[in-house]
Amino acid sequence: MVERIFVTRQLPGSILEKLKEQYEVDIWTHETPPTNADIIKRAKNCSGIITLLSDQIDRPLMEALPELKAIAQYAVGYDNIDIAAATERGILVTNTPGVLTETTADLAWALIMATARRISEADKYVKSGKWQVAWGPEMLLGVDVFGATLGIIGMGRIGYAVAQRSVGFNMRILYYSRTETESTRAAEETLQAQRVTLKELLGEADIVSLHVPLSSETRGMISKKEIAIMKRGSIIVNTSRGPIVDEAALYAAVKSGHLRAVGLDVFHDEPTPITNPLLQLDTVVSLPHIGSASIATRTKMAEMCVDNIAQALSGHIPKNIINRDASSNTS
Ligand code: NAP
Ligand code: GLV
Ligand code: GLV
């Protein structure tokens, strides 16, 4: 019998066509995402699903899909999936690490430049007809990125790639991470990055960039207390996950001028409602979670998901397995 795979959204490129040569593939083609009830209905009898970070892959959903053997997440972050529940049920879960690192680091830098040099404000200024004087000595003054101190929270793949880009900007790099890894060693040896405590990082950095995954430990990691430690006039850029930062505390700090500017690619709720007070502030640069959104990267992510799911369904341990332990629970 041909195994069935449900894909929760159309993916870029033509790789899903290739998947159809081997499996019966059902794709959710609507622009709005499927609800969990939709997923349960469409993925009945499926042995694999390809999921997005906006899908809530929880225990009840897995219980309703008894044939499920593999979940291939189309993202590196997988905080939307109950990994413990998947492992118990012998469901292999994979993600797409590495392939999106440079693209996401580029976007973090776009936010660093946009916040420090007021790019969104300046664009609006021109397009709204406010540009009436040719050149003003005090028009839209920002701060220098060159020579500033960059604080990286989470020196993993993306954190390292962001730090690497700072070399041309002659920056001092401070970082905070839990353990010593290949990335932290490379950051110290090749970029002269300095490991510090979170408190030291917050107190010294001009620009703080977040690159930790969302977990019970990192949820709310940057709240009122942490922001208060930051220097007046400093900047936060978040391309990790919204709930890592307390949005109310962020709003208060930008509003009062304690933070000069904030760059957000991620929000507590996505899509963030237009009523989110942060969106009323000119010095908040807001993006709709487009960190990995280049044509090449999104295409490669799709290829990776397809490889992962095909490996899992053919009885192999996929290259990008998250829960290796699940393989001992497979029936
Ligand atoms: P990664 O290589 O696993 O890096 C994460 C780093 O965070 C690791 O160095 C990890 O090191 C550190 N970390 C984890 N928990 C921590 C804690 N409690 N305190 C301090 N450090 C901690 O992951 P990545 O590929 O760089 O991706 C990072 C995250 O970026 C993803 O999880 C995802 O949420 C987000 N992301 C967003 C976009 C976007 O579109 N905006 C795109 C891609 C990724 P230790 O565990 O050793 O501490
Ligand atoms: C995107 O946010 C990802 O985790 O890949
Ligand atoms: C600005 O355009 C300058 O020439 O200084």
Tab-separated table of C-alpha atoms and ligand atoms in Angstrom:
chain	number	residue	atom	x	y	z
A	1	MET	CA	0.000	0.000	0.000
A	2	VAL	CA	1.258	3.477	-0.868
A	3	GLU	CA	1.876	5.535	2.235
A	4	ARG	CA	0.124	8.895	2.631
A	5	ILE	CA	1.649	12.258	3.497
A	6	PHE	CA	-0.204	15.449	4.395
A	7	VAL	CA	1.513	18.810	3.843
A	8	THR	CA	-0.040	21.687	5.787
A	9	ARG	CA	0.747	24.332	3.112
A	10	GLN	CA	1.993	24.594	-0.440
A	11	LEU	CA	5.815	24.858	-0.392
A	12	PRO	CA	8.091	26.710	-2.853
A	13	GLY	CA	9.809	24.849	-5.678
A	14	SER	CA	8.746	21.618	-7.311
A	15	ILE	CA	10.036	19.138	-4.748
A	16	LEU	CA	6.570	18.069	-3.590
A	17	GLU	CA	6.003	16.777	-7.135
A	18	LYS	CA	8.928	14.416	-6.586
A	19	LEU	CA	7.381	13.243	-3.325
A	20	LYS	CA	4.239	12.330	-5.270
A	21	GLU	CA	6.226	9.761	-7.288
A	22	GLN	CA	6.606	7.659	-4.162
A	23	TYR	CA	3.750	8.631	-1.871
A	24	GLU	CA	0.171	9.727	-1.973
A	25	VAL	CA	0.549	13.416	-1.154
A	26	ASP	CA	-2.268	15.680	-0.010
A	27	ILE	CA	-1.484	19.405	0.208
A	28	TRP	CA	-3.472	22.088	2.054
A	29	THR	CA	-3.592	24.721	-0.677
A	30	HIS	CA	-5.585	27.454	1.068
A	31	GLU	CA	-3.766	30.604	2.086
A	32	THR	CA	-5.181	30.440	5.609
A	33	PRO	CA	-3.660	27.637	7.678
A	34	PRO	CA	-5.579	24.484	8.557
A	35	THR	CA	-7.035	24.245	12.066
A	36	ASN	CA	-6.131	21.170	14.099
A	37	ALA	CA	-9.548	19.754	13.213
A	38	ASP	CA	-8.667	20.254	9.539
A	39	ILE	CA	-5.301	18.548	10.005
A	40	ILE	CA	-6.906	15.607	11.814
A	41	LYS	CA	-9.461	15.218	9.044
A	42	ARG	CA	-7.008	15.461	6.173
A	43	ALA	CA	-4.137	13.559	7.771
A	44	LYS	CA	-6.254	10.558	8.820
A	45	ASN	CA	-4.375	7.439	7.718
A	46	CYS	CA	-1.250	9.449	6.932
A	47	SER	CA	2.102	8.105	8.053
A	48	GLY	CA	3.826	11.456	7.578
A	49	ILE	CA	3.037	15.148	7.840
A	50	ILE	CA	5.053	18.182	6.810
A	51	THR	CA	4.295	21.020	9.239
A	52	LEU	CA	4.879	24.756	9.597
A	53	LEU	CA	5.809	26.612	12.772
A	54	SER	CA	2.289	28.051	12.885
A	55	ASP	CA	0.725	24.578	13.281
A	56	GLN	CA	0.142	23.458	16.864
A	57	ILE	CA	1.265	19.835	16.785
A	58	ASP	CA	0.107	18.816	20.248
A	59	ARG	CA	-0.636	15.543	22.006
A	60	PRO	CA	-4.379	15.397	21.196
A	61	LEU	CA	-3.569	15.877	17.515
A	62	MET	CA	-1.050	13.010	17.592
A	63	GLU	CA	-3.535	10.808	19.468
A	64	ALA	CA	-6.071	11.450	16.724
A	65	LEU	CA	-3.594	10.312	14.057
A	66	PRO	CA	-2.713	6.738	15.058
A	67	GLU	CA	-0.885	5.936	11.809
A	68	LEU	CA	1.521	8.855	12.131
A	69	LYS	CA	5.208	7.861	12.014
A	70	ALA	CA	6.970	11.069	11.028
A	71	ILE	CA	6.630	14.847	11.385
A	72	ALA	CA	8.917	16.932	9.173
A	73	GLN	CA	8.924	20.543	10.369
A	74	TYR	CA	9.538	23.193	7.709
A	75	ALA	CA	11.638	25.342	10.102
A	76	VAL	CA	14.599	24.983	12.417
A	77	GLY	CA	12.578	25.986	15.510
A	78	TYR	CA	10.129	23.315	16.691
A	79	ASP	CA	8.592	24.823	19.832
A	80	ASN	CA	5.145	24.275	18.252
A	81	ILE	CA	5.574	20.492	18.454
A	82	ASP	CA	5.121	18.443	21.633
A	83	ILE	CA	8.354	16.480	21.258
A	84	ALA	CA	7.796	14.381	24.399
A	85	ALA	CA	4.405	13.230	23.111
A	86	ALA	CA	5.903	12.393	19.704
A	87	THR	CA	8.757	10.436	21.271
A	88	GLU	CA	6.381	8.404	23.458
A	89	ARG	CA	4.379	7.492	20.394
A	90	GLY	CA	7.473	6.582	18.361
A	91	ILE	CA	6.897	9.459	15.944
A	92	LEU	CA	10.147	10.735	14.439
A	93	VAL	CA	10.391	14.539	14.318
A	94	THR	CA	12.797	16.425	12.041
A	95	ASN	CA	13.609	20.102	11.362
A	96	THR	CA	15.649	22.140	8.855
A	97	PRO	CA	18.810	23.340	10.608
A	98	GLY	CA	21.745	25.037	8.898
A	99	VAL	CA	20.233	25.687	5.508
A	100	LEU	CA	18.528	28.882	6.742
A	101	THR	CA	21.336	30.140	8.978
A	102	GLU	CA	22.874	32.728	6.647
A	103	THR	CA	19.528	33.983	5.340
A	104	THR	CA	18.239	34.557	8.869
A	105	ALA	CA	21.511	36.198	9.948
A	106	ASP	CA	21.199	38.576	6.979
A	107	LEU	CA	17.743	39.550	8.201
A	108	ALA	CA	18.953	40.120	11.755
A	109	TRP	CA	21.485	42.511	10.236
A	110	ALA	CA	18.794	44.213	8.185
A	111	LEU	CA	17.049	44.925	11.499
A	112	ILE	CA	20.270	46.079	13.151
A	113	MET	CA	20.874	48.586	10.348
A	114	ALA	CA	17.223	49.602	10.126
A	115	THR	CA	16.929	50.328	13.850
A	116	ALA	CA	20.283	52.071	14.320
A	117	ARG	CA	19.950	54.237	11.193
A	118	ARG	CA	16.164	54.710	11.288
A	119	ILE	CA	15.612	53.249	7.831
A	120	SER	CA	11.853	52.586	8.169
A	121	GLU	CA	11.241	56.050	9.606
A	122	ALA	CA	13.285	57.647	6.831
A	123	ASP	CA	11.456	55.717	4.121
A	124	LYS	CA	8.107	56.810	5.538
A	125	TYR	CA	9.406	60.388	5.787
A	126	VAL	CA	10.160	60.524	2.082
A	127	LYS	CA	7.052	58.716	0.881
A	128	SER	CA	4.645	60.706	3.054
A	129	GLY	CA	5.914	64.031	1.655
A	130	LYS	CA	7.591	65.151	4.911
A	131	TRP	CA	10.923	65.645	3.143
A	132	GLN	CA	10.688	69.386	2.504
A	133	VAL	CA	14.216	70.589	3.307
A	134	ALA	CA	17.068	69.323	1.115
A	135	TRP	CA	19.482	68.271	3.831
A	136	GLY	CA	19.255	68.800	7.547
A	137	PRO	CA	22.139	68.594	10.006
A	138	GLU	CA	19.746	67.107	12.518
A	139	MET	CA	17.398	65.261	10.226
A	140	LEU	CA	16.723	61.652	11.335
A	141	LEU	CA	19.890	61.186	13.338
A	142	GLY	CA	20.636	57.645	14.372
A	143	VAL	CA	23.604	55.890	15.962
A	144	ASP	CA	26.700	54.224	14.524
A	145	VAL	CA	26.813	50.488	14.100
A	146	PHE	CA	30.516	50.621	13.239
A	147	GLY	CA	32.487	50.248	16.443
A	148	ALA	CA	29.463	49.480	18.625
A	149	THR	CA	29.203	46.566	21.091
A	150	LEU	CA	27.043	43.688	19.884
A	151	GLY	CA	25.512	41.288	22.416
A	152	ILE	CA	24.512	37.901	21.039
A	153	ILE	CA	22.151	35.854	23.196
A	154	GLY	CA	22.424	32.227	22.028
A	155	MET	CA	25.721	31.671	20.193
A	156	GLY	CA	24.454	28.821	18.025
A	157	ARG	CA	24.376	28.565	14.245
A	158	ILE	CA	22.499	31.835	13.598
A	159	GLY	CA	24.072	33.713	16.517
A	160	TYR	CA	27.505	32.859	15.138
A	161	ALA	CA	26.551	33.920	11.601
A	162	VAL	CA	25.319	37.264	12.950
A	163	ALA	CA	28.547	37.719	14.922
A	164	GLN	CA	30.625	36.859	11.850
A	165	ARG	CA	29.029	39.698	9.905
A	166	SER	CA	30.019	42.201	12.604
A	167	VAL	CA	33.720	41.883	11.818
A	168	GLY	CA	33.494	44.371	8.958
A	169	PHE	CA	31.790	46.751	11.371
A	170	ASN	CA	34.696	46.567	13.799
A	171	MET	CA	32.393	45.626	16.659
A	172	ARG	CA	33.139	44.233	20.071
A	173	ILE	CA	31.194	40.979	20.466
A	174	LEU	CA	29.833	39.764	23.781
A	175	TYR	CA	27.799	36.607	23.995
A	176	TYR	CA	25.723	34.574	26.401
A	177	SER	CA	25.087	30.850	25.867
A	178	ARG	CA	24.643	27.912	28.211
A	179	THR	CA	27.279	25.460	27.046
A	180	GLU	CA	30.524	25.337	25.116
A	181	THR	CA	29.968	24.234	21.517
A	182	GLU	CA	31.661	24.386	18.140
A	183	SER	CA	30.015	27.788	17.541
A	184	THR	CA	31.100	29.298	20.856
A	185	ARG	CA	34.684	28.086	20.348
A	186	ALA	CA	34.760	29.499	16.806
A	187	ALA	CA	33.281	32.776	18.033
A	188	GLU	CA	36.008	33.118	20.649
A	189	GLU	CA	38.882	31.964	18.481
A	190	THR	CA	38.095	33.607	15.162
A	191	LEU	CA	35.936	36.575	16.160
A	192	GLN	CA	37.415	37.349	19.584
A	193	ALA	CA	33.916	37.149	21.041
A	194	GLN	CA	33.807	37.248	24.820
A	195	ARG	CA	31.572	34.971	26.893
A	196	VAL	CA	29.824	36.936	29.639
A	197	THR	CA	26.846	36.533	31.966
A	198	LEU	CA	23.443	37.637	30.718
A	199	LYS	CA	23.583	40.558	33.129
A	200	GLU	CA	26.980	41.703	31.854
A	201	LEU	CA	25.840	41.405	28.259
A	202	LEU	CA	22.716	43.456	28.877
A	203	GLY	CA	24.637	46.119	30.770
A	204	GLU	CA	27.328	46.599	28.123
A	205	ALA	CA	25.840	45.975	24.689
A	206	ASP	CA	24.654	48.781	22.428
A	207	ILE	CA	22.751	46.258	20.317
A	208	VAL	CA	21.348	42.994	21.685
A	209	SER	CA	20.378	40.297	19.176
A	210	LEU	CA	18.400	37.223	20.259
A	211	HIS	CA	19.133	33.754	18.852
A	212	VAL	CA	17.964	31.237	21.460
A	213	PRO	CA	15.205	28.723	20.738
A	214	LEU	CA	11.898	29.122	22.568
A	215	SER	CA	11.804	26.786	25.572
A	216	SER	CA	10.503	26.829	29.124
A	217	GLU	CA	13.864	28.390	30.049
A	218	THR	CA	13.883	31.150	27.449
A	219	ARG	CA	10.202	32.163	27.567
A	220	GLY	CA	10.168	35.683	29.036
A	221	MET	CA	13.980	35.721	29.230
A	222	ILE	CA	13.960	39.427	28.323
A	223	SER	CA	11.421	41.077	30.604
A	224	LYS	CA	11.169	44.328	32.568
A	225	LYS	CA	14.072	43.480	34.876
A	226	GLU	CA	16.455	42.559	32.056
A	227	ILE	CA	15.528	45.586	29.933
A	228	ALA	CA	16.149	47.842	32.932
A	229	ILE	CA	19.767	46.602	33.027
A	230	MET	CA	20.302	47.696	29.427
A	231	LYS	CA	21.956	51.018	28.686
A	232	ARG	CA	19.773	53.982	27.865
A	233	GLY	CA	19.621	54.320	24.090
A	234	SER	CA	20.412	50.703	23.319
A	235	ILE	CA	18.651	48.498	20.777
A	236	ILE	CA	17.045	45.030	20.821
A	237	VAL	CA	16.653	42.913	17.711
A	238	ASN	CA	14.591	39.730	17.893
A	239	THR	CA	14.645	37.164	15.091
A	240	SER	CA	14.211	34.151	17.405
A	241	ARG	CA	10.694	33.739	18.838
A	242	GLY	CA	8.258	36.365	20.131
A	243	PRO	CA	7.536	34.935	23.609
A	244	ILE	CA	11.234	35.200	24.553
A	245	VAL	CA	10.623	38.937	25.031
A	246	ASP	CA	7.885	40.489	27.159
A	247	GLU	CA	6.138	42.790	24.686
A	248	ALA	CA	4.539	45.013	27.351
A	249	ALA	CA	7.947	45.659	28.933
A	250	LEU	CA	9.406	46.316	25.494
A	251	TYR	CA	6.675	48.819	24.703
A	252	ALA	CA	7.210	50.693	27.967
A	253	ALA	CA	10.974	50.856	27.398
A	254	VAL	CA	10.707	52.179	23.835
A	255	LYS	CA	7.964	54.621	24.746
A	256	SER	CA	10.035	56.083	27.604
A	257	GLY	CA	13.139	56.310	25.396
A	258	HIS	CA	15.103	53.858	27.528
A	259	LEU	CA	15.467	51.751	24.383
A	260	ARG	CA	16.287	53.755	21.261
A	261	ALA	CA	14.704	51.299	18.892
A	262	VAL	CA	13.585	47.710	18.528
A	263	GLY	CA	13.606	45.404	15.506
A	264	LEU	CA	11.159	42.515	15.536
A	265	ASP	CA	10.756	39.717	13.022
A	266	VAL	CA	8.773	37.678	15.548
A	267	PHE	CA	5.882	38.433	17.888
A	268	HIS	CA	4.136	36.908	20.858
A	269	ASP	CA	1.107	36.144	18.699
A	270	GLU	CA	1.476	35.713	14.966
A	271	PRO	CA	0.073	37.395	13.021
A	272	THR	CA	0.393	40.178	15.586
A	273	PRO	CA	-2.868	42.131	15.779
A	274	ILE	CA	-2.887	45.659	14.381
A	275	THR	CA	-3.909	46.727	17.917
A	276	ASN	CA	-0.483	45.674	19.284
A	277	PRO	CA	0.739	48.976	20.846
A	278	LEU	CA	4.293	48.268	19.634
A	279	LEU	CA	3.091	48.893	16.080
A	280	GLN	CA	2.197	52.473	17.013
A	281	LEU	CA	5.834	53.334	17.732
A	282	ASP	CA	7.924	54.731	14.854
A	283	THR	CA	11.147	53.374	16.312
A	284	VAL	CA	9.850	49.801	16.273
A	285	VAL	CA	10.679	48.084	12.997
A	286	SER	CA	8.248	45.216	12.511
A	287	LEU	CA	8.507	42.350	10.054
A	288	PRO	CA	6.118	39.406	9.543
A	289	HIS	CA	8.499	36.538	10.466
A	290	ILE	CA	10.517	36.531	7.235
A	291	GLY	CA	13.909	35.474	8.648
A	292	SER	CA	14.424	32.552	6.286
A	293	ALA	CA	12.398	34.040	3.440
A	294	SER	CA	14.716	33.937	0.452
A	295	ILE	CA	13.690	31.956	-2.617
A	296	ALA	CA	16.776	29.748	-2.476
A	297	THR	CA	16.536	29.017	1.258
A	298	ARG	CA	12.815	28.279	1.330
A	299	THR	CA	13.317	25.945	-1.646
A	300	LYS	CA	16.177	24.138	0.108
A	301	MET	CA	14.085	23.837	3.294
A	302	ALA	CA	11.372	22.086	1.264
A	303	GLU	CA	13.934	19.678	-0.191
A	304	MET	CA	15.244	18.966	3.287
A	305	CYS	CA	11.735	18.192	4.607
A	306	VAL	CA	11.127	15.825	1.728
A	307	ASP	CA	14.434	14.007	2.321
A	308	ASN	CA	13.721	13.803	6.046
A	309	ILE	CA	10.244	12.379	5.637
A	310	ALA	CA	11.320	9.898	2.966
A	311	GLN	CA	14.170	8.682	5.182
A	312	ALA	CA	11.845	8.316	8.171
A	313	LEU	CA	9.155	6.437	6.250
A	314	SER	CA	11.677	4.069	4.699
A	315	GLY	CA	12.797	2.953	8.138
A	316	HIS	CA	15.947	5.048	8.421
A	317	ILE	CA	16.917	7.584	11.036
A	318	PRO	CA	16.560	10.892	9.165
A	319	LYS	CA	19.565	13.199	8.966
A	320	ASN	CA	17.817	15.986	10.875
A	321	ILE	CA	16.196	13.903	13.608
A	322	ILE	CA	15.295	15.829	16.758
A	323	ASN	CA	14.051	12.927	18.902
A	324	ARG	CA	16.370	10.006	18.235
A	325	ASP	CA	14.849	8.192	21.247
A	326	ALA	CA	11.573	7.875	19.358
A	327	SER	CA	13.109	5.211	17.124
A	328	SER	CA	13.190	2.759	20.030
A	329	ASN	CA	9.442	3.311	20.538
A	330	THR	CA	8.413	2.657	16.920
A	331	SER	CA	6.071	-0.272	16.446
B	1	NAP	P1	20.979	26.625	17.467
B	1	NAP	O1	22.130	26.432	16.557
B	1	NAP	O2	20.460	25.481	18.246
B	1	NAP	O3	21.328	27.834	18.437
B	1	NAP	C1	20.622	28.148	19.591
B	1	NAP	C2	21.612	28.593	20.643
B	1	NAP	O4	20.920	28.995	21.820
B	1	NAP	C3	22.568	27.512	21.049
B	1	NAP	O5	23.857	28.059	21.050
B	1	NAP	C4	22.123	27.142	22.446
B	1	NAP	O6	23.259	26.732	23.149
B	1	NAP	C5	21.585	28.461	22.949
B	1	NAP	N1	20.614	28.290	24.052
B	1	NAP	C6	19.583	27.427	24.134
B	1	NAP	N2	18.916	27.586	25.297
B	1	NAP	C7	19.553	28.574	25.953
B	1	NAP	C8	19.359	29.179	27.205
B	1	NAP	N3	18.362	28.801	28.001
B	1	NAP	N4	20.183	30.156	27.576
B	1	NAP	C9	21.204	30.545	26.784
B	1	NAP	N5	21.459	30.002	25.578
B	1	NAP	C10	20.640	29.028	25.178
B	1	NAP	O7	19.728	27.187	16.647
B	1	NAP	P2	19.729	28.151	15.360
B	1	NAP	O8	19.699	27.335	14.140
B	1	NAP	O9	20.784	29.183	15.532
B	1	NAP	O10	18.283	28.823	15.541
B	1	NAP	C11	17.972	29.570	16.685
B	1	NAP	C12	16.505	29.935	16.729
B	1	NAP	O11	16.235	30.953	15.787
B	1	NAP	C13	15.520	28.826	16.344
B	1	NAP	O12	15.256	27.975	17.427
B	1	NAP	C14	14.309	29.591	15.893
B	1	NAP	O13	13.429	29.777	16.980
B	1	NAP	C15	14.856	30.926	15.451
B	1	NAP	N6	14.745	31.146	13.997
B	1	NAP	C16	13.965	32.161	13.544
B	1	NAP	C17	13.886	32.418	12.192
B	1	NAP	C18	13.057	33.538	11.662
B	1	NAP	O14	12.465	33.389	10.619
B	1	NAP	N7	12.980	34.662	12.329
B	1	NAP	C19	14.591	31.620	11.279
B	1	NAP	C20	15.362	30.582	11.780
B	1	NAP	C21	15.434	30.367	13.144
B	1	NAP	P3	23.186	25.924	24.512
B	1	NAP	O15	22.030	24.981	24.405
B	1	NAP	O16	24.506	25.298	24.577
B	1	NAP	O17	23.004	26.977	25.534
B	2	GLV	C1	11.812	29.991	11.577
B	2	GLV	O1	11.404	30.753	12.391
B	2	GLV	C2	12.477	28.778	11.890
B	2	GLV	O2	12.507	28.393	13.075
B	2	GLV	O3	12.979	28.149	10.953
B	3	GLV	C1	26.687	64.295	2.731
B	3	GLV	O1	26.069	63.962	1.756
B	3	GLV	C2	28.019	64.805	2.711
B	3	GLV	O2	28.554	65.051	1.610
B	3	GLV	O3	28.546	64.973	3.805
